[in-house]
Coordinates of C-alpha atoms in Angstrom, one line a residue:
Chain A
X1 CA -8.5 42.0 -3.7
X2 CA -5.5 39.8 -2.6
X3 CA -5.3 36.7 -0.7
X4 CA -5.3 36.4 3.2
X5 CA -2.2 35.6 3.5
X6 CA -0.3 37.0 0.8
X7 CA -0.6 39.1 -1.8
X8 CA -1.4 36.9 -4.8
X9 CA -4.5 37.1 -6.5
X10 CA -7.4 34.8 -4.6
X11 CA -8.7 31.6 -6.6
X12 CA -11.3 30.6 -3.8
X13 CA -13.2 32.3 -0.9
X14 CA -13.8 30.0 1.8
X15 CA -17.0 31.4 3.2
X16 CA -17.6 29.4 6.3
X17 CA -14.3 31.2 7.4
X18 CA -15.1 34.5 4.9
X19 CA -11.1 34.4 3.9
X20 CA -9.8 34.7 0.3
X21 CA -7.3 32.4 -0.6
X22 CA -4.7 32.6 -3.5
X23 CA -3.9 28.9 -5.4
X24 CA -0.9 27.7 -3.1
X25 CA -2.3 29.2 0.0
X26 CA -5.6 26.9 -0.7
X27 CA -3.3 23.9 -1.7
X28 CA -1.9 24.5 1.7
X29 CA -5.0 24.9 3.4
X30 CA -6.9 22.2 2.2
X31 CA -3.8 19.6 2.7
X32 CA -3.3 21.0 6.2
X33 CA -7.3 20.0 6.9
X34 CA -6.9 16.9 5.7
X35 CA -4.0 16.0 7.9
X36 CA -5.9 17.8 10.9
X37 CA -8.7 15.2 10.2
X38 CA -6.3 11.9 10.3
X39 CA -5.0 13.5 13.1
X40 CA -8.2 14.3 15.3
X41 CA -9.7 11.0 14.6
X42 CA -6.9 9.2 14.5
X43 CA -8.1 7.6 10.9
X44 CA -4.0 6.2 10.4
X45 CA -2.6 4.1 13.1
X46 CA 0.9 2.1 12.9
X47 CA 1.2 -0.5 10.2
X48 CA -1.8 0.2 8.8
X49 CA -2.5 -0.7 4.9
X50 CA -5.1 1.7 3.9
X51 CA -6.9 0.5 1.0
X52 CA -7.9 3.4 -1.3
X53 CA -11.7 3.2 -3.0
X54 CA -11.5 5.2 -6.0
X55 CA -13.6 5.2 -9.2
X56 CA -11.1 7.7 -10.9
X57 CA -13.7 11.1 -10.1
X58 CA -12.0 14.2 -8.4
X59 CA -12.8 12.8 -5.3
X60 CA -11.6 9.6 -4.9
X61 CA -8.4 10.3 -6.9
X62 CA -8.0 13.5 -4.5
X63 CA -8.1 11.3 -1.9
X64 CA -6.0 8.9 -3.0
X65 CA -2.9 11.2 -4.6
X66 CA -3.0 12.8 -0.6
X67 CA -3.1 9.7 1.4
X68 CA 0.1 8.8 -0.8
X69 CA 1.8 12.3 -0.2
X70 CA 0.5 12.3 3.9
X71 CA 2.5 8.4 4.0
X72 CA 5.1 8.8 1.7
X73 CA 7.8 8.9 4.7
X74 CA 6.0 6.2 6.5
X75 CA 7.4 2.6 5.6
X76 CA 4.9 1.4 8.0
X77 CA 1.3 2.4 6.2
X78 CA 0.9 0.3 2.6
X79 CA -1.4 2.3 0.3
X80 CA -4.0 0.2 -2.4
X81 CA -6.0 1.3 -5.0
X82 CA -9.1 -0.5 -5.2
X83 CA -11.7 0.3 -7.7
X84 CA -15.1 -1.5 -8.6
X85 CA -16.0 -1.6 -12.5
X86 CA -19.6 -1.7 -12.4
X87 CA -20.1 -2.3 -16.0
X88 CA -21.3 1.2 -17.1
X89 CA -20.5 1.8 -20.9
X90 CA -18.7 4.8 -21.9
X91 CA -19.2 5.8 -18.3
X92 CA -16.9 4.0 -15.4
X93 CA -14.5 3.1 -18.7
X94 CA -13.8 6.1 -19.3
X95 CA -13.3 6.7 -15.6
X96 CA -11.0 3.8 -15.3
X97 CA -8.7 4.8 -18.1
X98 CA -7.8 8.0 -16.3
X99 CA -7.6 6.3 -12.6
X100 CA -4.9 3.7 -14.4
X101 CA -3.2 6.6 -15.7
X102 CA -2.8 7.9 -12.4
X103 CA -1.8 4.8 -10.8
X104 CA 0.6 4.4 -12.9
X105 CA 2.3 8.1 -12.9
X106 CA 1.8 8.3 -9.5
X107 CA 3.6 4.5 -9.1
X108 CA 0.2 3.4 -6.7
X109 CA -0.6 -0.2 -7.0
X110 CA -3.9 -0.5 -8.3
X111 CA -6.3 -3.7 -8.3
X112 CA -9.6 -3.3 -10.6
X113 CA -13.0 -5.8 -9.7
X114 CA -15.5 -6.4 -12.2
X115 CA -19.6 -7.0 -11.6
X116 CA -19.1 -9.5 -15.3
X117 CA -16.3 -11.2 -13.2
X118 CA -17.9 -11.2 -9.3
X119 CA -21.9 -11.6 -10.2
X120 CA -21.8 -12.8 -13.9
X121 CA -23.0 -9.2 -15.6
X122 CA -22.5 -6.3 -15.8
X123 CA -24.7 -3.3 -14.8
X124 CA -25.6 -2.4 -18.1
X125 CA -27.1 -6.1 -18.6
X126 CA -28.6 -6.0 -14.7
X127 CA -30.7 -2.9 -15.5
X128 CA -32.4 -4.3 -18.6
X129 CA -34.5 -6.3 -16.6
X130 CA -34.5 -4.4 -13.0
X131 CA -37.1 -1.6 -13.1
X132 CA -35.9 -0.7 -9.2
X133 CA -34.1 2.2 -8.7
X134 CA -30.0 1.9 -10.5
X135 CA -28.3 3.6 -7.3
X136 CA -29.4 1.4 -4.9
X137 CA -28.8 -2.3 -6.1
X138 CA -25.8 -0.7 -7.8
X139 CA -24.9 0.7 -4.0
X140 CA -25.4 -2.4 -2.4
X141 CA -22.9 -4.9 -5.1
X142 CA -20.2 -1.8 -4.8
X143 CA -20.1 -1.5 -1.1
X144 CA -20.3 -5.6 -1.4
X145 CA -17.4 -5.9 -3.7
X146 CA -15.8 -3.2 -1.5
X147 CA -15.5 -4.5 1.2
X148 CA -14.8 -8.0 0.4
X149 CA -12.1 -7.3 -2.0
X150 CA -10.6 -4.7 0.8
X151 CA -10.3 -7.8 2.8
X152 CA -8.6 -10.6 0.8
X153 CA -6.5 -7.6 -0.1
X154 CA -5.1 -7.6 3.5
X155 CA -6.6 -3.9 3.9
X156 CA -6.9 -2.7 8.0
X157 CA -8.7 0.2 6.3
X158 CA -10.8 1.1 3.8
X159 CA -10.5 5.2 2.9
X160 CA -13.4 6.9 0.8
X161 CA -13.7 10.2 -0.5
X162 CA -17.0 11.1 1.2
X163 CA -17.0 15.2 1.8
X164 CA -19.1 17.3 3.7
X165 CA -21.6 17.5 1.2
X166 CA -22.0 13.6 1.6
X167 CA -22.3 13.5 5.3
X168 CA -24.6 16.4 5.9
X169 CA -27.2 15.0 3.1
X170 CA -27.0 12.0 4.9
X171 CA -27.7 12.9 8.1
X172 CA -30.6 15.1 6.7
X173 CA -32.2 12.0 5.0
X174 CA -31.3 10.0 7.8
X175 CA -33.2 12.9 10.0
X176 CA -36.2 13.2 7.4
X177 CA -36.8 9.0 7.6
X178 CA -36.6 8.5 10.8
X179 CA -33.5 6.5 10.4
X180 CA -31.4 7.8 13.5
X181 CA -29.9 3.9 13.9
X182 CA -28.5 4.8 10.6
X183 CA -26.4 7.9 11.6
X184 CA -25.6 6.3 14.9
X185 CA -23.6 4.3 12.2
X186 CA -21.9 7.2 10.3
X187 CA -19.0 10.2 11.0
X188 CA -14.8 10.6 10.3
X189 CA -14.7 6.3 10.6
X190 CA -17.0 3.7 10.7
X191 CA -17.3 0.3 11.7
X192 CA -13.7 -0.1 13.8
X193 CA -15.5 -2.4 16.7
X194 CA -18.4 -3.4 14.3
X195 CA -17.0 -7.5 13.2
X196 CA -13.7 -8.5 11.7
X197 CA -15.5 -9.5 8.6
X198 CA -16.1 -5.3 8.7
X199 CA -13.1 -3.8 6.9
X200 CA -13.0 0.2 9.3
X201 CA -14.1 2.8 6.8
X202 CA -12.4 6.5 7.3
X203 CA -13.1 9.3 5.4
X204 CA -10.1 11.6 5.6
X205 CA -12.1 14.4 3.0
X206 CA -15.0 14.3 5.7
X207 CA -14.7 18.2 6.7
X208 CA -14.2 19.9 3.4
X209 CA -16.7 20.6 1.3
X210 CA -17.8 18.9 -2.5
X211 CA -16.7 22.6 -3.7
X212 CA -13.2 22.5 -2.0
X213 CA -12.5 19.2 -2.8
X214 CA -13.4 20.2 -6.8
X215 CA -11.5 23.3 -6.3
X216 CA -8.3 20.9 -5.2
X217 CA -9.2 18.7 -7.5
X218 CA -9.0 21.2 -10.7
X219 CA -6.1 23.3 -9.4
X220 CA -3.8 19.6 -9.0
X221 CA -5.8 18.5 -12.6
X222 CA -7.8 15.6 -11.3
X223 CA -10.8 16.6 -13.4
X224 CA -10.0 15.4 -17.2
X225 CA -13.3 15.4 -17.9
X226 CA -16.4 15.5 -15.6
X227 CA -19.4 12.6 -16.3
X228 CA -22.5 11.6 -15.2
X229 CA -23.7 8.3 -14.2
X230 CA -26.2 7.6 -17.3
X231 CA -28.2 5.7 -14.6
X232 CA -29.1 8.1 -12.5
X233 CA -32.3 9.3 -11.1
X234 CA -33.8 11.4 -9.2
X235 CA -34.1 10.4 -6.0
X236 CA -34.7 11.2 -2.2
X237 CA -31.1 12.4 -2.1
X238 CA -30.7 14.9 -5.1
X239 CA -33.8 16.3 -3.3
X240 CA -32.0 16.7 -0.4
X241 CA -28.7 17.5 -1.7
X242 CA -30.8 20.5 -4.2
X243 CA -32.5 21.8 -0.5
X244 CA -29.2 21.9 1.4
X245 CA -27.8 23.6 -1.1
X246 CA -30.5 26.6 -1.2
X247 CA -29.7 26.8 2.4
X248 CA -26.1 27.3 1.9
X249 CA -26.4 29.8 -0.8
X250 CA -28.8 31.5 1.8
X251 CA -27.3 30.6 4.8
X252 CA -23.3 30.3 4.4
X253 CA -22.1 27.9 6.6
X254 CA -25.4 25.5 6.7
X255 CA -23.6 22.6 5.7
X256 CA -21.0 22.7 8.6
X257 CA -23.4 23.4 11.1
X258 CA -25.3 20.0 10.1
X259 CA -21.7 18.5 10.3
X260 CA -20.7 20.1 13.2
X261 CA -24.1 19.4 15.5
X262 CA -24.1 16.3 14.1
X263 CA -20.1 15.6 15.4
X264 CA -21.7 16.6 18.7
X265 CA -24.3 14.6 18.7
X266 CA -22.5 11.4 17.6
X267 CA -20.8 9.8 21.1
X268 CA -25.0 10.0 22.2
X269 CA -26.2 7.9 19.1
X270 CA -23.7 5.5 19.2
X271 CA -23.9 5.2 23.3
X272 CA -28.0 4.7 22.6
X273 CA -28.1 2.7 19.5
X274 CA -24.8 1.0 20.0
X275 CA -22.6 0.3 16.2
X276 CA -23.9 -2.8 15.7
X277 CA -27.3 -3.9 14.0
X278 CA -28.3 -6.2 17.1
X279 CA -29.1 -9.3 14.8
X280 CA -25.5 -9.4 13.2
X281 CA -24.7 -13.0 11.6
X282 CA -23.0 -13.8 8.4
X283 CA -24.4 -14.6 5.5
X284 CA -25.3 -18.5 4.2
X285 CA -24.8 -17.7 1.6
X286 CA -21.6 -15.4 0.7
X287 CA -20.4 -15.8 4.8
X288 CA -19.8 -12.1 4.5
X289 CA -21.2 -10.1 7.3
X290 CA -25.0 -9.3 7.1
X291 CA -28.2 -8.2 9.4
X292 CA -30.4 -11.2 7.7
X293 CA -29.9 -14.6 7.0
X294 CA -29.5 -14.0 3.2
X295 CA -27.2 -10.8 2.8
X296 CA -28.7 -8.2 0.0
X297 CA -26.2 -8.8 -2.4
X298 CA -26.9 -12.7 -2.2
X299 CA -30.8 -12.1 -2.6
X300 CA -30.3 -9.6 -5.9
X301 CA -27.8 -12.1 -7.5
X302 CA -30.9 -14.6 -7.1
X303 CA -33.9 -12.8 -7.5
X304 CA -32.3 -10.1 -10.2
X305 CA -28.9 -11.5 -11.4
X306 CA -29.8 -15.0 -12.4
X307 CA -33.5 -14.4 -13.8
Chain B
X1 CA -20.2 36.9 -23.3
X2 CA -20.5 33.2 -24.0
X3 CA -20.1 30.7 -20.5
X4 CA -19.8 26.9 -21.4
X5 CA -22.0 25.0 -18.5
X6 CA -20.6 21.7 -18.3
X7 CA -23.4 20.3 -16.9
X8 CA -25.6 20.8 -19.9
X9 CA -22.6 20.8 -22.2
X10 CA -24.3 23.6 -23.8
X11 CA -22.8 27.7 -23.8
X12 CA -25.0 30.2 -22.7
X13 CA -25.1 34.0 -23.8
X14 CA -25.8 36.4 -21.3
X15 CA -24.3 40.1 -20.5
X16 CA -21.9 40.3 -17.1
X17 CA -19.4 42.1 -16.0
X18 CA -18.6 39.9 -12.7
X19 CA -19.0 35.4 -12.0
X20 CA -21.8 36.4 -9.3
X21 CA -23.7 38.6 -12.3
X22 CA -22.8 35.5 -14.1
X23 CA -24.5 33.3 -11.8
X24 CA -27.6 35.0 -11.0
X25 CA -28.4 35.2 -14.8
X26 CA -28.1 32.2 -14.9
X27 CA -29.9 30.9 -11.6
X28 CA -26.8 28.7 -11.1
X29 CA -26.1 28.0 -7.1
X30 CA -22.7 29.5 -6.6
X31 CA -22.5 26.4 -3.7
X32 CA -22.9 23.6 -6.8
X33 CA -20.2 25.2 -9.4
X34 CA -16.8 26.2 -9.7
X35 CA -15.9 29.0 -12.7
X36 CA -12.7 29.2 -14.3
X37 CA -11.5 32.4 -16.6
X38 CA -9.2 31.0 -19.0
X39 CA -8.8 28.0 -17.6
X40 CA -7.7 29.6 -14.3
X41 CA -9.9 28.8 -11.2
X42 CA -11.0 32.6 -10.4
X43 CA -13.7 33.6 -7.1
X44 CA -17.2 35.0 -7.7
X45 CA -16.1 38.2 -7.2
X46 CA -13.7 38.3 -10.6
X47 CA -14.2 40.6 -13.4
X48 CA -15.1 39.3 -16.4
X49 CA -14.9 40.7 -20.3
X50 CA -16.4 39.1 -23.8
X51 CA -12.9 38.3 -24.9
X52 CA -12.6 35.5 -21.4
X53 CA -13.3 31.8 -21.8
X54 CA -15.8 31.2 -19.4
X55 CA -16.4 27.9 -17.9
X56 CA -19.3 26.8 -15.6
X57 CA -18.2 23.5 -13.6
X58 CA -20.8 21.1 -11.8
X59 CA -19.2 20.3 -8.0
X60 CA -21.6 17.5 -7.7
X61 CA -20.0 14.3 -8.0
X62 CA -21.5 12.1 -10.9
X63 CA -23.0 8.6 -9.2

């Protein structure tokens, strides 16, 4: 058993395309798709400073260590790492320590945001009184903080390291609530005609899977040591993410047939439900950008935060 | 043979001769993990031996 393409022994076997691959054919491979998916979606344009969230997992730092090697010839694009410390003991610390590591080796400017310094507490002190569910106020301050902090930074861009995984859980949920507005909102880049108090996500990881980006990830040693969040639940999406995942054991290739279809699909939603929740406005609060009067993040620092 | 699963952080002892044996014996989704053999990322179709450090890696990203 030898790779496709040469004759080294295969580290990965890429089943959607049923080809063996040795380590430095997949390192080629995998950068090669990632290039191919800036490219096709145009996800860098000229002068564009791309700021990088990262929370120091495989993904993120993946992300981040190629978007530096993909620019490094272009004096035009500036590259930021941004990362959100939620306040997770022993957790996102941890984390952190290895993503300013990296920074550092990898000479990538980094800026770190707190939830002590932003809200006034940390996670860890949020959650003793919130009996909600950790993942989704926790969602709501990071994509917050995210976005805001992308902004002041100057950022044209803001660059995550959702996979395929990500997406195609997504647009099953999405599918299984009834939420089709919500996908009409997703894909490669988001938000690029949405308000200029949006910061235009892109997801340049968006057509690899969570095992080829982990694969990647371990081969280039961007896993020191995998965690778990010690707040999480289960919840609607490890349901879904367990079920697509039977189907792809089963099935090979499930996962990029929900990408795929949904790719097709995509120009229709957005054409029926338009990008935009209609009743845009910004917040009177905060001013950031919001579909209510109050934005979420606003109503949790009052009716969670400050109790 | 002895396979650490990271995701338990526990090491499990079960008799295989390839990773997919592995697996099954386990009732691990292939799709969820990767496996390394002595620290070298290796497919499901490798060989394996009692004298290999086996190591079962969670894919899914940690919240």
């Amino acid at each position: 058993m030898v790779c496709k393409n040469c004759i080294e022994k295969p580290v990965i076997n890429l089943i959607n395309n049923n080809v063996k691959l040795c380590k430095s054919c997949y390192i080629k491979y995998f950068e090669s798709k990632v290039k191919k998916t800036i490219t096709e979606y145009k996800l860098i344009e000229k002068n564009d400073h791309i700021v990088v969230a990262c929370s120091g997992g495989k993904d993120s730092t993946t992300l981040l260590y190629l978007l530096k090697k993909i620019t490094k010839n272009r004096k035009d694009i500036k590259i930021t790492a941004l990362a959100i410390d939620e306040g997770i003991h022993d957790y996102r610390d941890k984390s952190l320590e290895f993503l300013k590591n990296f920074c550092k080796e990898n000479e990538i400017e980094l800026k770190i945001f707190s939830y002590k310094e932003e809200f006034g507490k940390a996670l860890d002190e949020i959650l003793k009184t919130y009996k909600g569910i950790p993942c989704s106020i926790c969602g709501v301050m990071r994509r917050y903080l995210l976005n805001k902090k992308s902004k002041e930074l100057g950022a044209t861009k803001l660059a995550t390291g959702h996979n395929m995984d990500d997406e195609a859980q997504s647009i099953v949920m999405n599918l299984f609530k009834s939420n089709m507005k919500l996908s009409a909102r997703m894909g490669p880049t988001t938000g690029i005609k949405i308000h200029e108090k949006f910061i235009p996500r892109i997801k340049p990881l968006y057509l690899l899977t969570e095992k080829e980006v982990t694969s990647y990830a371990f081969i280039k040693g961007f896993m020191d040591k995998l965690n778990e969040c010690p707040h999480m639940q289960d919840s609607f999406r490890n349901y879904v993410r367990d079920t697509v995942n039977e189907f792809e054991s089963k099935y090979p290739g499930t996962k990029h047939s929900i990408v795929n279809s949904f790719i097709e699909l995509l120009p229709a939603l957005k054409s029926y439900y338009g990008s935009l929740p209609a009743t845009l406005q910004l917040c009177e609060r905060c001013s950031e950008p919001s579909s209510k009067k109050v934005c979420q993040t606003c109503q949790y620092i009052d009716k969670v935060i400050k109790k | 043979m002895k396979a650490y699963i990271e995701k338990t952080n526990k090491y499990a002892d079960v008799e295989a001769s390839t990773v997919n044996e592995l697996l099954i014996k386990l009732k691990i989704n292939p799709t969820t993990v990767i496996v390394t053999k002595n620290n070298e990322l290796v497919t499901e179709q490798e060989k394996i031996t009692n004298k290999d450090e086996i190591k079962i890696l969670s894919v899914i990203s940690g919240g």
